[in-house]
Amino acid sequence: MKQDFDVQGMSCAACSSRIEKSVSQLDGVEQVSVNLLTNHMQVNYDESKLDDQKIIDCVVKAGYGATLPNASNSVKKSEVIKEDEAEGMKKRFIASLIFMLPLFYISMGHMVGLPLPSILLGHENALIFAFTQFLLCLPVLIINQKYFINGFKALFHRSPNMDSLIAIGSGASFVYGIYAIYMLGYGLGHMDMAIVERYHMELYFEGAAMILTLITLGKYLETKSKGKTSEAIQKLMSLSAKEAILFKDGQEISVPIEEVKVGDIIVLKPGMSVPVDGVVIEGNSSFDESAITGESMPVAKGNGDRLTCATINLEGTVKFEATKVGSETTLAQMIKLVEEASSSKAPIAKLADQISGIFVPVVIIISLISFIVWMAVGQTFEFALSIAISVLVISCPCALGLATPVAIMVGMGKGASNGILIKSSEALELAHKVKTVLLDKTGTITSGHPSVSDIISFDDDLLSVAVSLEKSSEHPLAKAIMDKAKEENVSELEIHDFEAVFGKGVKGVIDGHTVYGGNASFMKESGIDLNKVDDEMQRLANEGKTPLVFARDDKILGIIACLDTIKESSVEAIAKLQQQGIKVVMVTGDHQKSALAIQKQCGVDEVIAEVLPSEKADVVKRYQKEGHLVAMVGDGINDALALTSADVGIAIGAGSDIALESAQIVLMKDDLMDVSNMFKLSKATMRNIKENLFWAFIYNATLIPLAAGVFFPLFGWKLNPMIGAAAMSFSSVSVVTNALRLRRFKFDARHESSKDEKIVKAEVKIVKEEKKMNQKLVKIEGMMCMNCVRHVEKALKSIDGVSVEVSLDEHHAIVTSPQKISDDLLKAKVEEEGYKVVSIEPYESR
């Protein structure tokens, strides 16, 4: 069983490593993955040996918290937690700053000639000077008590983490400051001014406060940056409609999306988002599917066409029947896939986890050794303490823990927003190593919608027999023959004892005669002599067509050839793959000569023809035995086993549900160019991860020796603990910032439409003009948090046909509607929720 958990209390990679280690030791746990970025844990375990509560208890025993996520709202809950966490850190930083600035002024101001009250000057006032700093430092410690609670709790559980390092470092500074106050009191009481002079400027309260303040600032910036890494999931979630218009008993009724059931008839008006997956039963329109497939051109839909949740109706009113609702919709499945993939752990992350698991204890030991060594060589206690604290605060393994998950989250989010769904981080990592790609032909390289190109008849009953045989077959070629028979108005014959031989052909009995239809090998196995048609079959195959022979008893009735055209993007996509150093192999059940003809047109490196569906997995294994890392690309049921067998299985989105389940990567758009784009994205993501790991390792390898004072005897270099705290915070922020560069990754242009370019441009222009005419920018005062955003969004969306984008940062809402809306109505809706409308103006979409 696979179960997800929300984890509380993690602060660095040592935390996630500790939890993984603890949970993995439970009897029955098969695999465990903890994600520091998302505070998420995924556990595969044997239900007969273990349950969820025992796993939660194990995490609690390790010093952390764990709960089962709310499945219906897990992403929203996670984002609200992140927003609350960032807001809390911001408040803690500001409050800390209020006390830290005067503390810093008092402790350091006199060194640069800044004026101080006379009561704080001179050795005779040393105790007042010290106690004032103590009173200013104490609130900073209380405000940031979380570091001490979590840090010492983890230390007592023998699993020290980042908070432990901060707590020890800052706590040591504070305790030493208190010790200095006692010594000042003793010196003044005994009139020993030498003691007073020594401890007057060795208080370290400003160091304790500054460390906590700077680290809180760094954690705030890090949390804000981490929030940006999940923008793709947030964007997907924002696409979901909140209401649907049901058509019942001749009336239109607006209901919450949760009340829609499979089979309900839904009315969709221009400008509205499709609330659930369904099939059009009335009307025609064009739809913007860019959010789901990445397809930028509008797609025409009519009776019988499928509609996907979260796509947008651009033109006419349609009615459709709901086929998938709730967690079963395409959008919900996409969100679930991205969530699970982001929570999984790439193999490359194991190195960082192993290091992080032992890193903090090692740092504490280095800190103690540094202190002892500097005391032993004759340095002052204050010098040795400063060195020890610097080592502690500079050495947090946050950057190591974030290096992999932030890049994976951004990379997968970028893919998802462009219709490329990667189910696991392992698949993302493996993809960049692939050197051989096996492509199914039908539906992958070709359109998958063949049509009859040639009919060579030796008997008037050819088409009647063919349509009678093929009517019970689900093969794409059967549909082509059925379409041709319908076009020719050919009637069917009554057939008995029908049998389909998978991958070869069909047979049955008509009027007491056995009839056959299929490829050459099937005919030979059935005892049909093909000498009469060999030349014609060779010719048709050479032209890239698929010839099917039909016979009655042992007499050949004729040949029907079908042609499946190559997709317009396939040739360019194959060339792009080859430019990346990938060998492209086409695997097909077609005749060898037909396959070679396709090869000439599309340019694949190698062709493996006349392969039965069950043999495709054998082809995959053959290449794997030769040392190739193999990716298999397919779209049909007969590709499922091969997709599972491949190192990386890639399903074209228009394929069957079985193929989608079997694959590790799903391409929502039926475009081979996305295979090339996926490999490019994988390489860019892995390059980003390696950059992050490199800088994280270099940071620690360089700055720990500096903090320990290794360079002090030679160059006089000594790291101030406050600078160390700032540098540690900067390292984490820099790793996240580097990962965010992936959001600018550019995909190669896809083939957008087979329409005439001028027509497409005209349609797009019309759509844009309609949007410009009916978009308004509403500037709003009073929004303070994401709950405010939700209130405003809900109020505006209550207006029929309106779609809304609300920005908390910009304090505005962009309202889009197919029809004009009065400013008074917009203002009334917003102000009903308690917010103030500053202005309303036309908005030009960019």
Short mmCIF file of C-alpha atoms in Angstrom, two decimals, residues 265-266 279-283 302-305 319-321:
data_model
loop_
_atom_site.label_atom_id
_atom_site.label_comp_id
_atom_site.label_asym_id
_atom_site.label_seq_id
_atom_site.Cartn_x
_atom_site.Cartn_y
_atom_site.Cartn_z
CA ILE A 265 -26.26 17.39 -18.51
CA ILE A 266 -24.30 20.63 -18.20
CA VAL A 279 -18.87 14.54 -24.06
CA VAL A 280 -20.63 17.17 -26.19
CA ILE A 281 -24.25 16.24 -26.95
CA GLU A 282 -25.46 19.52 -28.44
CA GLY A 283 -23.86 22.59 -30.02
CA GLY A 302 -18.89 19.33 -31.71
CA ASN A 303 -21.33 16.50 -31.09
CA GLY A 304 -19.54 13.40 -29.69
CA ASP A 305 -16.25 15.19 -28.95
CA LYS A 319 -24.48 21.07 -23.73
CA PHE A 320 -22.42 18.10 -22.60
CA GLU A 321 -22.83 14.97 -20.50
#
